[in-house]
């Protein structure tokens, strides 16, 4: 026996614990239909047919389960069947199915059960928060490293451009005209009519 109490009866969904038939979204007309209330006898009839599913239950057993020891007429069961068929819109008699000489059976489907979402427990929630914080720290560290690398590259580029300018100026500079080499191999530099000796090995300029 399936423990699912939600059944599909034609165009309706029925929760066996209630008296109400809810429009089924499966038929595409749920918005146009309204909920329908079952009488106590209709609910008892459907319940006994569901309990007997997939077997056919005899008229005598239906009467016993729906009316008990209450005195009824021979038309009570056929009338209840007809009212219930109208309620279910079972015009083709394909939901409440009669097997002549045997009894009745119910043609239905169990509604698909909705998946139960597992709630996030406290440890899992804490783990998620911890992971989020770690990821945030990693991104912050990565951002700082990228910023430092960018600033360093910018500094090196600026310095290279600066020294490039100085180097180009040196290349364009004219040689000092008052420089001559003496017979003994010394370099003589004349500055303001004074001769100075340049010692290249010592990078020293002597002006006597």
PDB file of C-alpha atoms in Angstrom, residues 3-208:
ATOM      1  CA  UNK A   3       1.642   5.799   1.879  1.00  0.00           C
ATOM      2  CA  UNK A   4       1.228   8.803  -0.425  1.00  0.00           C
ATOM      3  CA  UNK A   5      -2.147  10.387   0.412  1.00  0.00           C
ATOM      4  CA  UNK A   6      -2.140  12.689  -2.616  1.00  0.00           C
ATOM      5  CA  UNK A   7      -4.014  11.219  -5.584  1.00  0.00           C
ATOM      6  CA  UNK A   8      -4.746  12.330  -9.130  1.00  0.00           C
ATOM      7  CA  UNK A   9      -8.437  11.811  -9.928  1.00  0.00           C
ATOM      8  CA  UNK A  10      -9.027  13.007 -13.471  1.00  0.00           C
ATOM      9  CA  UNK A  11      -8.742  16.795 -13.439  1.00  0.00           C
ATOM     10  CA  UNK A  12      -8.360  16.982  -9.671  1.00  0.00           C
ATOM     11  CA  UNK A  13      -5.824  16.340  -6.949  1.00  0.00           C
ATOM     12  CA  UNK A  14      -7.186  14.862  -3.749  1.00  0.00           C
ATOM     13  CA  UNK A  15      -5.481  14.661  -0.391  1.00  0.00           C
ATOM     14  CA  UNK A  16      -7.193  11.751   1.350  1.00  0.00           C
ATOM     15  CA  UNK A  17      -6.920  13.527   4.691  1.00  0.00           C
ATOM     16  CA  UNK A  18      -9.222  16.322   3.472  1.00  0.00           C
ATOM     17  CA  UNK A  19     -12.682  16.742   1.931  1.00  0.00           C
ATOM     18  CA  UNK A  20     -11.412  18.946  -0.909  1.00  0.00           C
ATOM     19  CA  UNK A  21     -10.613  18.239  -4.536  1.00  0.00           C
ATOM     20  CA  UNK A  22      -8.020  20.714  -5.812  1.00  0.00           C
ATOM     21  CA  UNK A  23      -7.691  21.525  -9.537  1.00  0.00           C
ATOM     22  CA  UNK A  24      -4.759  19.594 -10.976  1.00  0.00           C
ATOM     23  CA  UNK A  25      -2.069  21.675 -12.709  1.00  0.00           C
ATOM     24  CA  UNK A  26      -1.546  18.698 -15.029  1.00  0.00           C
ATOM     25  CA  UNK A  27      -4.696  19.482 -17.038  1.00  0.00           C
ATOM     26  CA  UNK A  28      -3.659  23.075 -17.797  1.00  0.00           C
ATOM     27  CA  UNK A  29      -6.919  24.535 -16.454  1.00  0.00           C
ATOM     28  CA  UNK A  30      -6.069  24.871 -12.776  1.00  0.00           C
ATOM     29  CA  UNK A  31      -6.566  28.655 -12.818  1.00  0.00           C
ATOM     30  CA  UNK A  32     -10.067  28.301 -14.306  1.00  0.00           C
ATOM     31  CA  UNK A  33     -11.292  25.712 -11.793  1.00  0.00           C
ATOM     32  CA  UNK A  34     -12.111  26.015  -8.124  1.00  0.00           C
ATOM     33  CA  UNK A  35     -11.707  23.549  -5.289  1.00  0.00           C
ATOM     34  CA  UNK A  36     -14.650  21.177  -4.825  1.00  0.00           C
ATOM     35  CA  UNK A  37     -15.777  19.856  -1.443  1.00  0.00           C
ATOM     36  CA  UNK A  38     -16.684  16.192  -1.000  1.00  0.00           C
ATOM     37  CA  UNK A  39     -19.493  15.089   1.276  1.00  0.00           C
ATOM     38  CA  UNK A  40     -18.710  12.674   4.084  1.00  0.00           C
ATOM     39  CA  UNK A  41     -20.264   9.809   2.107  1.00  0.00           C
ATOM     40  CA  UNK A  42     -18.305  10.687  -1.048  1.00  0.00           C
ATOM     41  CA  UNK A  43     -15.061  10.812   0.936  1.00  0.00           C
ATOM     42  CA  UNK A  44     -15.845   7.452   2.555  1.00  0.00           C
ATOM     43  CA  UNK A  45     -16.664   5.949  -0.860  1.00  0.00           C
ATOM     44  CA  UNK A  46     -13.409   7.119  -2.423  1.00  0.00           C
ATOM     45  CA  UNK A  47     -11.397   5.976   0.601  1.00  0.00           C
ATOM     46  CA  UNK A  48     -12.769   2.452   0.508  1.00  0.00           C
ATOM     47  CA  UNK A  49     -12.076   2.241  -3.239  1.00  0.00           C
ATOM     48  CA  UNK A  50      -8.499   3.486  -2.711  1.00  0.00           C
ATOM     49  CA  UNK A  51      -7.959   0.968   0.083  1.00  0.00           C
ATOM     50  CA  UNK A  52      -9.102  -1.828  -2.247  1.00  0.00           C
ATOM     51  CA  UNK A  53      -6.936  -0.630  -5.150  1.00  0.00           C
ATOM     52  CA  UNK A  54      -6.128  -2.201  -7.577  1.00  0.00           C
ATOM     53  CA  UNK A  55      -8.869  -4.714  -6.862  1.00  0.00           C
ATOM     54  CA  UNK A  56     -12.580  -4.333  -7.497  1.00  0.00           C
ATOM     55  CA  UNK A  57     -14.682  -4.085  -4.336  1.00  0.00           C
ATOM     56  CA  UNK A  58     -18.199  -5.517  -4.192  1.00  0.00           C
ATOM     57  CA  UNK A  59     -21.312  -3.397  -3.697  1.00  0.00           C
ATOM     58  CA  UNK A  60     -21.934  -5.142  -0.381  1.00  0.00           C
ATOM     59  CA  UNK A  61     -18.488  -4.227   0.951  1.00  0.00           C
ATOM     60  CA  UNK A  62     -18.891  -0.612  -0.213  1.00  0.00           C
ATOM     61  CA  UNK A  63     -22.223  -0.320   1.580  1.00  0.00           C
ATOM     62  CA  UNK A  64     -20.735  -1.859   4.724  1.00  0.00           C
ATOM     63  CA  UNK A  65     -17.794   0.588   4.766  1.00  0.00           C
ATOM     64  CA  UNK A  66     -19.745   3.718   3.797  1.00  0.00           C
ATOM     65  CA  UNK A  67     -23.032   3.245   5.673  1.00  0.00           C
ATOM     66  CA  UNK A  68     -22.141   0.622   8.253  1.00  0.00           C
ATOM     67  CA  UNK A  69     -25.300  -0.792   9.801  1.00  0.00           C
ATOM     68  CA  UNK A  70     -27.410   2.159   8.696  1.00  0.00           C
ATOM     69  CA  UNK A  71     -30.597   1.162   6.854  1.00  0.00           C
ATOM     70  CA  UNK A  72     -30.521   2.361   3.227  1.00  0.00           C
ATOM     71  CA  UNK A  73     -32.507   1.844   0.047  1.00  0.00           C
ATOM     72  CA  UNK A  74     -31.307  -0.054  -2.997  1.00  0.00           C
ATOM     73  CA  UNK A  75     -30.800   3.258  -4.813  1.00  0.00           C
ATOM     74  CA  UNK A  76     -28.496   4.786  -2.203  1.00  0.00           C
ATOM     75  CA  UNK A  77     -25.268   3.352  -3.652  1.00  0.00           C
ATOM     76  CA  UNK A  78     -26.079   4.073  -7.354  1.00  0.00           C
ATOM     77  CA  UNK A  79     -27.095   7.619  -6.390  1.00  0.00           C
ATOM     78  CA  UNK A  80     -23.861   8.148  -4.439  1.00  0.00           C
ATOM     79  CA  UNK A  81     -21.850   6.779  -7.378  1.00  0.00           C
ATOM     80  CA  UNK A  82     -23.597   9.161  -9.811  1.00  0.00           C
ATOM     81  CA  UNK A  83     -23.138  12.218  -7.543  1.00  0.00           C
ATOM     82  CA  UNK A  84     -19.464  11.406  -7.084  1.00  0.00           C
ATOM     83  CA  UNK A  85     -18.967  10.976 -10.827  1.00  0.00           C
ATOM     84  CA  UNK A  86     -20.510  14.411 -11.439  1.00  0.00           C
ATOM     85  CA  UNK A  87     -18.260  15.908  -8.769  1.00  0.00           C
ATOM     86  CA  UNK A  88     -15.189  14.336 -10.395  1.00  0.00           C
ATOM     87  CA  UNK A  89     -16.443  15.318 -13.881  1.00  0.00           C
ATOM     88  CA  UNK A  90     -16.215  11.618 -14.715  1.00  0.00           C
ATOM     89  CA  UNK A  91     -18.533  11.817 -17.711  1.00  0.00           C
ATOM     90  CA  UNK A  92     -16.906   8.856 -19.448  1.00  0.00           C
ATOM     91  CA  UNK A  93     -17.096   6.722 -16.281  1.00  0.00           C
ATOM     92  CA  UNK A  94     -13.374   6.045 -16.470  1.00  0.00           C
ATOM     93  CA  UNK A  95     -12.551   7.070 -12.887  1.00  0.00           C
ATOM     94  CA  UNK A  96     -15.296   5.283 -10.982  1.00  0.00           C
ATOM     95  CA  UNK A  97     -15.270   2.063 -12.972  1.00  0.00           C
ATOM     96  CA  UNK A  98     -18.152  -0.414 -12.712  1.00  0.00           C
ATOM     97  CA  UNK A  99     -17.573  -4.108 -13.293  1.00  0.00           C
ATOM     98  CA  UNK A 100     -21.057  -5.580 -13.857  1.00  0.00           C
ATOM     99  CA  UNK A 101     -21.933  -8.296 -11.388  1.00  0.00           C
ATOM    100  CA  UNK A 102     -18.780  -7.634  -9.324  1.00  0.00           C
ATOM    101  CA  UNK A 103     -18.631  -4.077  -8.023  1.00  0.00           C
ATOM    102  CA  UNK A 104     -16.574  -0.909  -8.434  1.00  0.00           C
ATOM    103  CA  UNK A 105     -12.930   0.105  -8.662  1.00  0.00           C
ATOM    104  CA  UNK A 106     -11.174   3.457  -8.734  1.00  0.00           C
ATOM    105  CA  UNK A 107      -8.877   4.489 -11.583  1.00  0.00           C
ATOM    106  CA  UNK A 108      -6.326   6.980 -10.249  1.00  0.00           C
ATOM    107  CA  UNK A 109      -2.637   7.780  -9.994  1.00  0.00           C
ATOM    108  CA  UNK A 110      -0.534   8.709  -7.013  1.00  0.00           C
ATOM    109  CA  UNK A 111       0.606  12.305  -7.281  1.00  0.00           C
ATOM    110  CA  UNK A 112       4.404  12.676  -7.517  1.00  0.00           C
ATOM    111  CA  UNK A 113       5.896  13.480  -4.152  1.00  0.00           C
ATOM    112  CA  UNK A 114       7.680  16.802  -3.870  1.00  0.00           C
ATOM    113  CA  UNK A 115      11.370  16.419  -3.012  1.00  0.00           C
ATOM    114  CA  UNK A 116      12.199  17.282   0.569  1.00  0.00           C
ATOM    115  CA  UNK A 117      14.890  19.922   0.725  1.00  0.00           C
ATOM    116  CA  UNK A 118      17.485  19.134   3.337  1.00  0.00           C
ATOM    117  CA  UNK A 119      17.966  22.152   5.586  1.00  0.00           C
ATOM    118  CA  UNK A 120      21.491  23.442   6.001  1.00  0.00           C
ATOM    119  CA  UNK A 121      22.720  22.519   9.450  1.00  0.00           C
ATOM    120  CA  UNK A 122      24.723  24.877  11.635  1.00  0.00           C
ATOM    121  CA  UNK A 123      28.096  23.166  11.007  1.00  0.00           C
ATOM    122  CA  UNK A 124      27.518  23.282   7.250  1.00  0.00           C
ATOM    123  CA  UNK A 125      26.468  26.917   7.469  1.00  0.00           C
ATOM    124  CA  UNK A 126      29.612  27.765   9.462  1.00  0.00           C
ATOM    125  CA  UNK A 127      31.752  25.866   6.957  1.00  0.00           C
ATOM    126  CA  UNK A 128      30.224  27.853   4.091  1.00  0.00           C
ATOM    127  CA  UNK A 129      30.866  31.142   5.901  1.00  0.00           C
ATOM    128  CA  UNK A 130      34.456  30.093   6.675  1.00  0.00           C
ATOM    129  CA  UNK A 131      35.089  29.172   3.047  1.00  0.00           C
ATOM    130  CA  UNK A 132      33.633  32.500   1.897  1.00  0.00           C
ATOM    131  CA  UNK A 133      35.913  34.415   4.273  1.00  0.00           C
ATOM    132  CA  UNK A 134      38.974  32.472   3.097  1.00  0.00           C
ATOM    133  CA  UNK A 135      38.104  33.161  -0.530  1.00  0.00           C
ATOM    134  CA  UNK A 136      37.672  36.864   0.258  1.00  0.00           C
ATOM    135  CA  UNK A 137      41.102  36.973   1.938  1.00  0.00           C
ATOM    136  CA  UNK A 138      42.730  35.239  -1.031  1.00  0.00           C
ATOM    137  CA  UNK A 139      41.173  37.701  -3.473  1.00  0.00           C
ATOM    138  CA  UNK A 140      42.293  40.648  -1.329  1.00  0.00           C
ATOM    139  CA  UNK A 141      45.856  39.293  -1.167  1.00  0.00           C
ATOM    140  CA  UNK A 142      45.876  38.699  -4.923  1.00  0.00           C
ATOM    141  CA  UNK A 143      44.620  42.237  -5.532  1.00  0.00           C
ATOM    142  CA  UNK A 144      47.387  43.719  -3.335  1.00  0.00           C
ATOM    143  CA  UNK A 145      50.088  41.680  -5.114  1.00  0.00           C
ATOM    144  CA  UNK A 146      48.802  42.755  -8.540  1.00  0.00           C
ATOM    145  CA  UNK A 147      48.711  46.385  -7.400  1.00  0.00           C
ATOM    146  CA  UNK A 148      52.320  46.227  -6.133  1.00  0.00           C
ATOM    147  CA  UNK A 149      53.511  44.597  -9.366  1.00  0.00           C
ATOM    148  CA  UNK A 150      51.752  47.280 -11.399  1.00  0.00           C
ATOM    149  CA  UNK A 151      53.290  50.094  -9.328  1.00  0.00           C
ATOM    150  CA  UNK A 152      56.773  48.529  -9.610  1.00  0.00           C
ATOM    151  CA  UNK A 153      56.459  48.215 -13.392  1.00  0.00           C
ATOM    152  CA  UNK A 154      55.252  51.806 -13.603  1.00  0.00           C
ATOM    153  CA  UNK A 155      58.260  52.989 -11.542  1.00  0.00           C
ATOM    154  CA  UNK A 156      60.743  51.048 -13.677  1.00  0.00           C
ATOM    155  CA  UNK A 157      59.184  52.395 -16.867  1.00  0.00           C
ATOM    156  CA  UNK A 158      59.373  55.988 -15.598  1.00  0.00           C
ATOM    157  CA  UNK A 159      63.010  55.531 -14.530  1.00  0.00           C
ATOM    158  CA  UNK A 160      63.943  54.031 -17.890  1.00  0.00           C
ATOM    159  CA  UNK A 161      62.359  56.943 -19.737  1.00  0.00           C
ATOM    160  CA  UNK A 162      64.223  59.424 -17.512  1.00  0.00           C
ATOM    161  CA  UNK A 163      67.661  57.858 -18.066  1.00  0.00           C
ATOM    162  CA  UNK A 164      66.930  57.411 -21.736  1.00  0.00           C
ATOM    163  CA  UNK A 165      66.596  61.179 -22.009  1.00  0.00           C
ATOM    164  CA  UNK A 166      69.936  61.720 -20.201  1.00  0.00           C
ATOM    165  CA  UNK A 167      71.668  59.124 -22.354  1.00  0.00           C
ATOM    166  CA  UNK A 168      70.399  60.735 -25.536  1.00  0.00           C
ATOM    167  CA  UNK A 169      71.658  64.111 -24.296  1.00  0.00           C
ATOM    168  CA  UNK A 170      75.120  62.610 -23.734  1.00  0.00           C
ATOM    169  CA  UNK A 171      75.166  61.149 -27.221  1.00  0.00           C
ATOM    170  CA  UNK A 172      74.208  64.509 -28.689  1.00  0.00           C
ATOM    171  CA  UNK A 173      76.778  66.457 -26.625  1.00  0.00           C
ATOM    172  CA  UNK A 174      79.806  67.937 -28.423  1.00  0.00           C
ATOM    173  CA  UNK A 175      83.332  66.957 -27.359  1.00  0.00           C
ATOM    174  CA  UNK A 176      85.245  69.528 -25.247  1.00  0.00           C
ATOM    175  CA  UNK A 177      87.548  71.341 -27.697  1.00  0.00           C
ATOM    176  CA  UNK A 178      90.398  72.220 -25.291  1.00  0.00           C
ATOM    177  CA  UNK A 179      91.734  68.697 -24.823  1.00  0.00           C
ATOM    178  CA  UNK A 180      95.089  67.542 -26.212  1.00  0.00           C
ATOM    179  CA  UNK A 181      97.565  64.770 -25.548  1.00  0.00           C
ATOM    180  CA  UNK A 182     101.176  65.695 -24.644  1.00  0.00           C
ATOM    181  CA  UNK A 183     104.275  63.960 -25.958  1.00  0.00           C
ATOM    182  CA  UNK A 184     104.646  61.959 -22.757  1.00  0.00           C
ATOM    183  CA  UNK A 185     101.095  60.565 -23.146  1.00  0.00           C
ATOM    184  CA  UNK A 186      99.377  62.807 -20.620  1.00  0.00           C
ATOM    185  CA  UNK A 187      95.980  64.306 -21.283  1.00  0.00           C
ATOM    186  CA  UNK A 188      96.042  68.103 -21.014  1.00  0.00           C
ATOM    187  CA  UNK A 189      92.808  69.981 -20.509  1.00  0.00           C
ATOM    188  CA  UNK A 190      92.814  73.781 -20.881  1.00  0.00           C
ATOM    189  CA  UNK A 191      90.290  75.529 -18.638  1.00  0.00           C
ATOM    190  CA  UNK A 192      90.202  79.354 -18.663  1.00  0.00           C
ATOM    191  CA  UNK A 193      93.715  79.480 -20.134  1.00  0.00           C
ATOM    192  CA  UNK A 194      95.031  77.150 -17.397  1.00  0.00           C
ATOM    193  CA  UNK A 195      96.404  73.771 -18.375  1.00  0.00           C
ATOM    194  CA  UNK A 196      95.307  70.872 -16.171  1.00  0.00           C
ATOM    195  CA  UNK A 197      96.537  67.289 -16.237  1.00  0.00           C
ATOM    196  CA  UNK A 198      93.865  64.555 -16.328  1.00  0.00           C
ATOM    197  CA  UNK A 199      94.827  61.242 -14.804  1.00  0.00           C
ATOM    198  CA  UNK A 200      92.442  58.803 -16.387  1.00  0.00           C
ATOM    199  CA  UNK A 201      93.389  55.869 -14.188  1.00  0.00           C
ATOM    200  CA  UNK A 202      92.582  57.899 -11.064  1.00  0.00           C
ATOM    201  CA  UNK A 203      89.814  59.999 -12.593  1.00  0.00           C
ATOM    202  CA  UNK A 204      91.759  62.982 -11.221  1.00  0.00           C
ATOM    203  CA  UNK A 205      92.167  66.437 -12.761  1.00  0.00           C
ATOM    204  CA  UNK A 206      95.217  68.406 -11.490  1.00  0.00           C
ATOM    205  CA  UNK A 207      95.432  72.098 -12.192  1.00  0.00           C
ATOM    206  CA  UNK A 208      98.897  73.470 -10.995  1.00  0.00           C
TER     207      UNK A 208
END
